[in-house]
PDB file of C-alpha atoms in Angstrom:
ATOM      1  CA  MET K   1     -18.935  18.978  -4.594  1.00 75.00           C
ATOM      2  CA  GLU K   2     -15.507  19.484  -6.090  1.00 91.00           C
ATOM      3  CA  GLN K   3     -15.110  19.333  -9.872  1.00 97.00           C
ATOM      4  CA  ILE K   4     -14.285  15.964 -11.407  1.00 98.00           C
ATOM      5  CA  GLU K   5     -13.357  14.657 -14.821  1.00 98.00           C
ATOM      6  CA  LEU K   6     -13.639  11.212 -16.348  1.00 98.00           C
ATOM      7  CA  ILE K   7     -10.398   9.863 -17.727  1.00 98.00           C
ATOM      8  CA  GLU K   8      -9.315   6.465 -18.961  1.00 97.00           C
ATOM      9  CA  PRO K   9      -7.241   4.379 -16.529  1.00 98.00           C
ATOM     10  CA  GLY K  10      -3.477   4.760 -16.797  1.00 97.00           C
ATOM     11  CA  MET K  11      -0.390   3.875 -14.794  1.00 98.00           C
ATOM     12  CA  LYS K  12      -0.259   7.452 -13.498  1.00 97.00           C
ATOM     13  CA  TYR K  13      -3.188   6.458 -11.252  1.00 98.00           C
ATOM     14  CA  ALA K  14      -2.093   2.881 -10.422  1.00 98.00           C
ATOM     15  CA  ASP K  15      -1.484   3.500  -6.706  1.00 98.00           C
ATOM     16  CA  ASP K  16      -4.728   5.420  -6.286  1.00 97.00           C
ATOM     17  CA  ILE K  17      -6.691   2.729  -8.171  1.00 98.00           C
ATOM     18  CA  TRP K  18      -5.315   0.118  -5.801  1.00 97.00           C
ATOM     19  CA  GLU K  19      -6.148   2.244  -2.751  1.00 97.00           C
ATOM     20  CA  PHE K  20      -9.666   2.707  -4.158  1.00 96.00           C
ATOM     21  CA  ARG K  21      -9.929  -1.092  -4.515  1.00 96.00           C
ATOM     22  CA  GLN K  22      -8.803  -1.667  -0.937  1.00 95.00           C
ATOM     23  CA  GLU K  23     -11.246   0.902   0.443  1.00 95.00           C
ATOM     24  CA  ILE K  24     -14.105  -0.864  -1.374  1.00 94.00           C
ATOM     25  CA  LEU K  25     -12.958  -4.225   0.013  1.00 93.00           C
ATOM     26  CA  ASP K  26     -12.680  -2.828   3.548  1.00 93.00           C
ATOM     27  CA  CYS K  27     -15.957  -0.908   3.606  1.00 92.00           C
ATOM     28  CA  ASP K  28     -18.272  -2.854   1.309  1.00 88.00           C
ATOM     29  CA  ALA K  29     -17.435  -6.478   2.105  1.00 80.00           C
ATOM     30  CA  GLU K  30     -21.116  -7.338   2.605  1.00 82.00           C
ATOM     31  CA  ARG K  31     -22.377  -5.739  -0.622  1.00 80.00           C
ATOM     32  CA  GLU K  32     -22.802  -8.060  -3.595  1.00 74.00           C
ATOM     33  CA  ASP K  33     -22.439  -5.173  -6.046  1.00 77.00           C
ATOM     34  CA  GLN K  34     -19.416  -3.712  -4.286  1.00 81.00           C
ATOM     35  CA  PHE K  35     -17.481  -3.329  -7.549  1.00 87.00           C
ATOM     36  CA  ALA K  36     -20.316  -2.098  -9.765  1.00 87.00           C
ATOM     37  CA  GLY K  37     -18.828  -0.544 -12.864  1.00 86.00           C
ATOM     38  CA  CYS K  38     -15.301  -1.682 -11.945  1.00 90.00           C
ATOM     39  CA  ILE K  39     -15.336  -4.873 -13.968  1.00 86.00           C
ATOM     40  CA  SER K  40     -12.687  -7.334 -12.680  1.00 90.00           C
ATOM     41  CA  LEU K  41     -10.981  -4.865 -10.338  1.00 94.00           C
ATOM     42  CA  ASP K  42     -11.813  -7.225  -7.463  1.00 91.00           C
ATOM     43  CA  VAL K  43     -10.062 -10.208  -9.089  1.00 92.00           C
ATOM     44  CA  SER K  44      -7.118  -8.396 -10.665  1.00 95.00           C
ATOM     45  CA  MET K  45      -3.763  -9.042  -9.025  1.00 96.00           C
ATOM     46  CA  SER K  46      -2.481  -5.507  -9.599  1.00 97.00           C
ATOM     47  CA  ALA K  47      -3.550  -2.126 -10.906  1.00 97.00           C
ATOM     48  CA  LYS K  48      -1.307  -2.703 -13.922  1.00 98.00           C
ATOM     49  CA  GLU K  49      -3.191  -5.916 -14.778  1.00 97.00           C
ATOM     50  CA  TRP K  50      -6.545  -4.155 -14.405  1.00 97.00           C
ATOM     51  CA  ILE K  51      -5.460  -1.220 -16.566  1.00 98.00           C
ATOM     52  CA  LYS K  52      -4.394  -3.667 -19.296  1.00 97.00           C
ATOM     53  CA  LYS K  53      -7.795  -5.404 -19.081  1.00 96.00           C
ATOM     54  CA  CYS K  54      -9.513  -2.026 -19.438  1.00 97.00           C
ATOM     55  CA  GLU K  55      -7.491  -1.337 -22.589  1.00 97.00           C
ATOM     56  CA  LEU K  56      -8.388  -4.718 -24.113  1.00 97.00           C
ATOM     57  CA  ARG K  57     -12.095  -4.234 -23.325  1.00 96.00           C
ATOM     58  CA  LYS K  58     -12.329  -1.148 -25.519  1.00 96.00           C
ATOM     59  CA  SER K  59     -12.250  -3.087 -28.802  1.00 95.00           C
ATOM     60  CA  GLU K  60     -14.636  -5.625 -30.300  1.00 93.00           C
ATOM     61  CA  GLU K  61     -11.555  -7.500 -31.523  1.00 95.00           C
ATOM     62  CA  THR K  62      -9.846  -7.807 -28.116  1.00 95.00           C
ATOM     63  CA  CYS K  63     -12.579  -7.686 -25.465  1.00 94.00           C
ATOM     64  CA  ASN K  64     -12.993 -11.489 -25.563  1.00 92.00           C
ATOM     65  CA  GLU K  65      -9.374 -11.874 -24.420  1.00 93.00           C
ATOM     66  CA  VAL K  66     -10.434 -10.639 -20.983  1.00 92.00           C
ATOM     67  CA  GLY K  67     -13.757 -12.464 -20.834  1.00 88.00           C
ATOM     68  CA  ALA K  68     -15.943  -9.603 -22.065  1.00 90.00           C
ATOM     69  CA  THR K  69     -18.512 -10.171 -24.788  1.00 90.00           C
ATOM     70  CA  VAL K  70     -19.295  -6.504 -25.339  1.00 94.00           C
ATOM     71  CA  PRO K  71     -16.703  -3.751 -25.755  1.00 96.00           C
ATOM     72  CA  SER K  72     -16.689  -1.017 -23.121  1.00 96.00           C
ATOM     73  CA  HIS K  73     -14.747   1.947 -21.878  1.00 97.00           C
ATOM     74  CA  MET K  74     -13.744   2.309 -18.249  1.00 97.00           C
ATOM     75  CA  TYR K  75     -13.316   5.763 -16.719  1.00 98.00           C
ATOM     76  CA  LEU K  76     -11.767   6.986 -13.522  1.00 98.00           C
ATOM     77  CA  ALA K  77     -13.613   9.859 -11.881  1.00 98.00           C
ATOM     78  CA  VAL K  78     -10.729  12.084 -10.839  1.00 98.00           C
ATOM     79  CA  ARG K  79     -11.207  15.096  -8.575  1.00 98.00           C
ATOM     80  CA  LYS K  80      -9.450  18.038 -10.229  1.00 97.00           C
ATOM     81  CA  LYS K  81      -8.436  19.745  -6.979  1.00 97.00           C
ATOM     82  CA  ASP K  82      -6.161  16.952  -5.764  1.00 97.00           C
ATOM     83  CA  ASN K  83      -6.037  14.510  -8.697  1.00 97.00           C
ATOM     84  CA  LYS K  84      -7.625  11.777  -6.528  1.00 97.00           C
ATOM     85  CA  VAL K  85      -9.639   8.852  -7.929  1.00 98.00           C
ATOM     86  CA  ILE K  86     -13.028   9.202  -6.256  1.00 97.00           C
ATOM     87  CA  GLY K  87     -14.970   6.778  -8.441  1.00 97.00           C
ATOM     88  CA  ILE K  88     -15.025   4.420 -11.401  1.00 97.00           C
ATOM     89  CA  ILE K  89     -17.690   4.147 -14.104  1.00 97.00           C
ATOM     90  CA  ASP K  90     -17.899   2.056 -17.233  1.00 97.00           C
ATOM     91  CA  LEU K  91     -19.729   2.514 -20.530  1.00 97.00           C
ATOM     92  CA  ARG K  92     -20.694  -0.478 -22.632  1.00 96.00           C
ATOM     93  CA  HIS K  93     -20.832   0.301 -26.336  1.00 96.00           C
ATOM     94  CA  HIS K  94     -24.058  -1.682 -26.714  1.00 94.00           C
ATOM     95  CA  ILE K  95     -26.242  -4.038 -24.696  1.00 94.00           C
ATOM     96  CA  ASN K  96     -26.943  -6.666 -27.354  1.00 91.00           C
ATOM     97  CA  HIS K  97     -26.408  -9.389 -24.784  1.00 88.00           C
ATOM     98  CA  PRO K  98     -28.941 -11.341 -22.670  1.00 86.00           C
ATOM     99  CA  ILE K  99     -27.683 -10.108 -19.291  1.00 88.00           C
ATOM    100  CA  LEU K 100     -26.787  -6.553 -20.282  1.00 90.00           C
ATOM    101  CA  GLY K 101     -30.037  -6.055 -22.169  1.00 89.00           C
ATOM    102  CA  THR K 102     -32.049  -7.303 -19.209  1.00 89.00           C
ATOM    103  CA  TRP K 103     -30.397  -5.958 -16.066  1.00 90.00           C
ATOM    104  CA  GLY K 104     -26.722  -5.099 -16.674  1.00 90.00           C
ATOM    105  CA  GLY K 105     -27.370  -2.025 -18.756  1.00 94.00           C
ATOM    106  CA  HIS K 106     -24.921   0.363 -20.371  1.00 96.00           C
ATOM    107  CA  CYS K 107     -23.035   1.397 -17.273  1.00 96.00           C
ATOM    108  CA  GLY K 108     -22.318   0.768 -13.641  1.00 93.00           C
ATOM    109  CA  TYR K 109     -20.480   2.953 -11.173  1.00 95.00           C
ATOM    110  CA  SER K 110     -18.866   2.955  -7.764  1.00 95.00           C
ATOM    111  CA  VAL K 111     -17.813   5.853  -5.588  1.00 96.00           C
ATOM    112  CA  ARG K 112     -15.002   5.533  -3.053  1.00 96.00           C
ATOM    113  CA  PRO K 113     -16.730   4.943   0.313  1.00 95.00           C
ATOM    114  CA  SER K 114     -15.026   7.952   1.942  1.00 96.00           C
ATOM    115  CA  GLU K 115     -16.389  10.209  -0.834  1.00 97.00           C
ATOM    116  CA  ARG K 116     -20.018   9.065  -0.908  1.00 95.00           C
ATOM    117  CA  GLY K 117     -22.934  11.367  -0.289  1.00 94.00           C
ATOM    118  CA  LYS K 118     -21.238  14.332  -1.974  1.00 96.00           C
ATOM    119  CA  GLY K 119     -22.948  14.168  -5.385  1.00 96.00           C
ATOM    120  CA  TYR K 120     -20.074  12.529  -7.242  1.00 98.00           C
ATOM    121  CA  ALA K 121     -22.148   9.636  -8.655  1.00 97.00           C
ATOM    122  CA  LYS K 122     -24.616  12.110 -10.143  1.00 97.00           C
ATOM    123  CA  GLU K 123     -21.809  14.004 -11.862  1.00 98.00           C
ATOM    124  CA  MET K 124     -20.076  10.786 -12.978  1.00 98.00           C
ATOM    125  CA  LEU K 125     -23.250   9.609 -14.693  1.00 98.00           C
ATOM    126  CA  ARG K 126     -23.817  13.049 -16.257  1.00 97.00           C
ATOM    127  CA  LEU K 127     -20.315  13.017 -17.712  1.00 98.00           C
ATOM    128  CA  ASN K 128     -20.738   9.434 -18.908  1.00 98.00           C
ATOM    129  CA  ILE K 129     -23.870  10.470 -20.795  1.00 98.00           C
ATOM    130  CA  LEU K 130     -21.597  12.866 -22.719  1.00 97.00           C
ATOM    131  CA  ASN K 131     -19.256   9.935 -23.440  1.00 97.00           C
ATOM    132  CA  ALA K 132     -22.256   7.954 -24.729  1.00 97.00           C
ATOM    133  CA  LYS K 133     -23.152  10.847 -26.996  1.00 97.00           C
ATOM    134  CA  ALA K 134     -19.610  10.881 -28.407  1.00 95.00           C
ATOM    135  CA  LEU K 135     -19.919   7.137 -29.150  1.00 94.00           C
ATOM    136  CA  GLY K 136     -23.294   7.634 -30.855  1.00 95.00           C
ATOM    137  CA  ILE K 137     -25.308   5.701 -28.267  1.00 96.00           C
ATOM    138  CA  PRO K 138     -28.884   7.063 -28.502  1.00 96.00           C
ATOM    139  CA  LYS K 139     -30.122   5.984 -25.074  1.00 96.00           C
ATOM    140  CA  LEU K 140     -28.735   4.312 -21.973  1.00 97.00           C
ATOM    141  CA  LEU K 141     -30.233   1.528 -19.921  1.00 97.00           C
ATOM    142  CA  VAL K 142     -29.217   2.068 -16.297  1.00 97.00           C
ATOM    143  CA  THR K 143     -30.430  -0.283 -13.577  1.00 95.00           C
ATOM    144  CA  CYS K 144     -30.315  -0.416  -9.813  1.00 94.00           C
ATOM    145  CA  ASN K 145     -31.415  -2.668  -7.005  1.00 92.00           C
ATOM    146  CA  VAL K 146     -34.742  -1.472  -5.562  1.00 95.00           C
ATOM    147  CA  LYS K 147     -32.996  -1.090  -2.187  1.00 92.00           C
ATOM    148  CA  ASN K 148     -30.273   1.180  -3.597  1.00 92.00           C
ATOM    149  CA  LYS K 149     -31.987   4.534  -3.123  1.00 94.00           C
ATOM    150  CA  ALA K 150     -28.764   6.500  -3.698  1.00 93.00           C
ATOM    151  CA  SER K 151     -28.291   4.968  -7.150  1.00 94.00           C
ATOM    152  CA  GLU K 152     -31.950   5.485  -7.999  1.00 97.00           C
ATOM    153  CA  LYS K 153     -31.643   9.150  -7.022  1.00 97.00           C
ATOM    154  CA  THR K 154     -28.537   9.457  -9.236  1.00 97.00           C
ATOM    155  CA  ILE K 155     -30.339   7.942 -12.217  1.00 98.00           C
ATOM    156  CA  LEU K 156     -33.419  10.134 -11.758  1.00 98.00           C
ATOM    157  CA  ALA K 157     -31.285  13.273 -11.425  1.00 98.00           C
ATOM    158  CA  ASN K 158     -29.840  12.480 -14.849  1.00 98.00           C
ATOM    159  CA  GLY K 159     -33.190  12.147 -16.576  1.00 97.00           C
ATOM    160  CA  GLY K 160     -33.797   8.444 -16.021  1.00 98.00           C
ATOM    161  CA  VAL K 161     -37.288   7.344 -17.003  1.00 98.00           C
ATOM    162  CA  TYR K 162     -38.567   4.336 -15.085  1.00 98.00           C
ATOM    163  CA  GLU K 163     -39.543   1.419 -17.297  1.00 97.00           C
ATOM    164  CA  LYS K 164     -40.231  -1.498 -14.947  1.00 97.00           C
ATOM    165  CA  THR K 165     -39.010  -3.598 -12.042  1.00 97.00           C
ATOM    166  CA  ILE K 166     -37.705  -7.074 -12.796  1.00 96.00           C
ATOM    167  CA  ASP K 167     -36.632 -10.050 -10.707  1.00 95.00           C
ATOM    168  CA  VAL K 168     -33.020 -11.173 -11.114  1.00 90.00           C
ATOM    169  CA  ASP K 169     -32.235 -14.272  -9.083  1.00 89.00           C
ATOM    170  CA  GLY K 170     -34.377 -13.085  -6.183  1.00 90.00           C
ATOM    171  CA  TYR K 171     -33.258  -9.440  -6.386  1.00 89.00           C
ATOM    172  CA  LYS K 172     -35.633  -6.752  -7.560  1.00 95.00           C
ATOM    173  CA  MET K 173     -33.995  -4.440 -10.104  1.00 95.00           C
ATOM    174  CA  LYS K 174     -35.407  -1.200 -11.484  1.00 97.00           C
ATOM    175  CA  ARG K 175     -34.797  -0.420 -15.154  1.00 97.00           C
ATOM    176  CA  TYR K 176     -34.437   3.193 -16.297  1.00 98.00           C
ATOM    177  CA  TRP K 177     -33.757   4.714 -19.711  1.00 98.00           C
ATOM    178  CA  ILE K 178     -31.805   7.925 -20.194  1.00 98.00           C
ATOM    179  CA  MET K 179     -32.080   9.627 -23.562  1.00 97.00           C
ATOM    180  CA  VAL K 180     -28.776  10.854 -24.961  1.00 95.00           C
ATOM    181  CA  GLU K 181     -29.001  14.044 -26.986  1.00 78.00           C
ATOM    182  CA  ASN K 182     -27.304  13.461 -30.324  1.00 60.00           C
TER     183      ASN K 182
END
């Protein structure tokens, strides 16, 4: 796996963000969670609009303007070698919300279909745990569909401790906690 870094979305990556979006739409049309961790990328009309939404989501004062009830940071996973967006991951500042506290959790993530199976999700989550530490979040709730073995493997590789399986509208979701070293 090539080295990656997590950076906040910016216009420098607008074209690559939009290509990432299109690749998800083309390859994952049948997946209900196709834009996990990419909040509103699927319904945004442009990368510029999505980047603006990401900026507004970061603050408790402005997150409601874009339909969010909990502030969060969005990160692009950028491969250092070629400066390519290979994934997107978010980090919610807290999960004091009925959905997030039950099955949404602190973060979701998506890897560009052409880059899957290379260990990027594992590294994205590891780096996001460092972001959580910087924000003073003591532990992360990370969930996955019971059928999503790749995501489960990613969570376990980052120290996820299984709590329980819950039913969410007919879907079985596994809940895991990851302790953040503070």
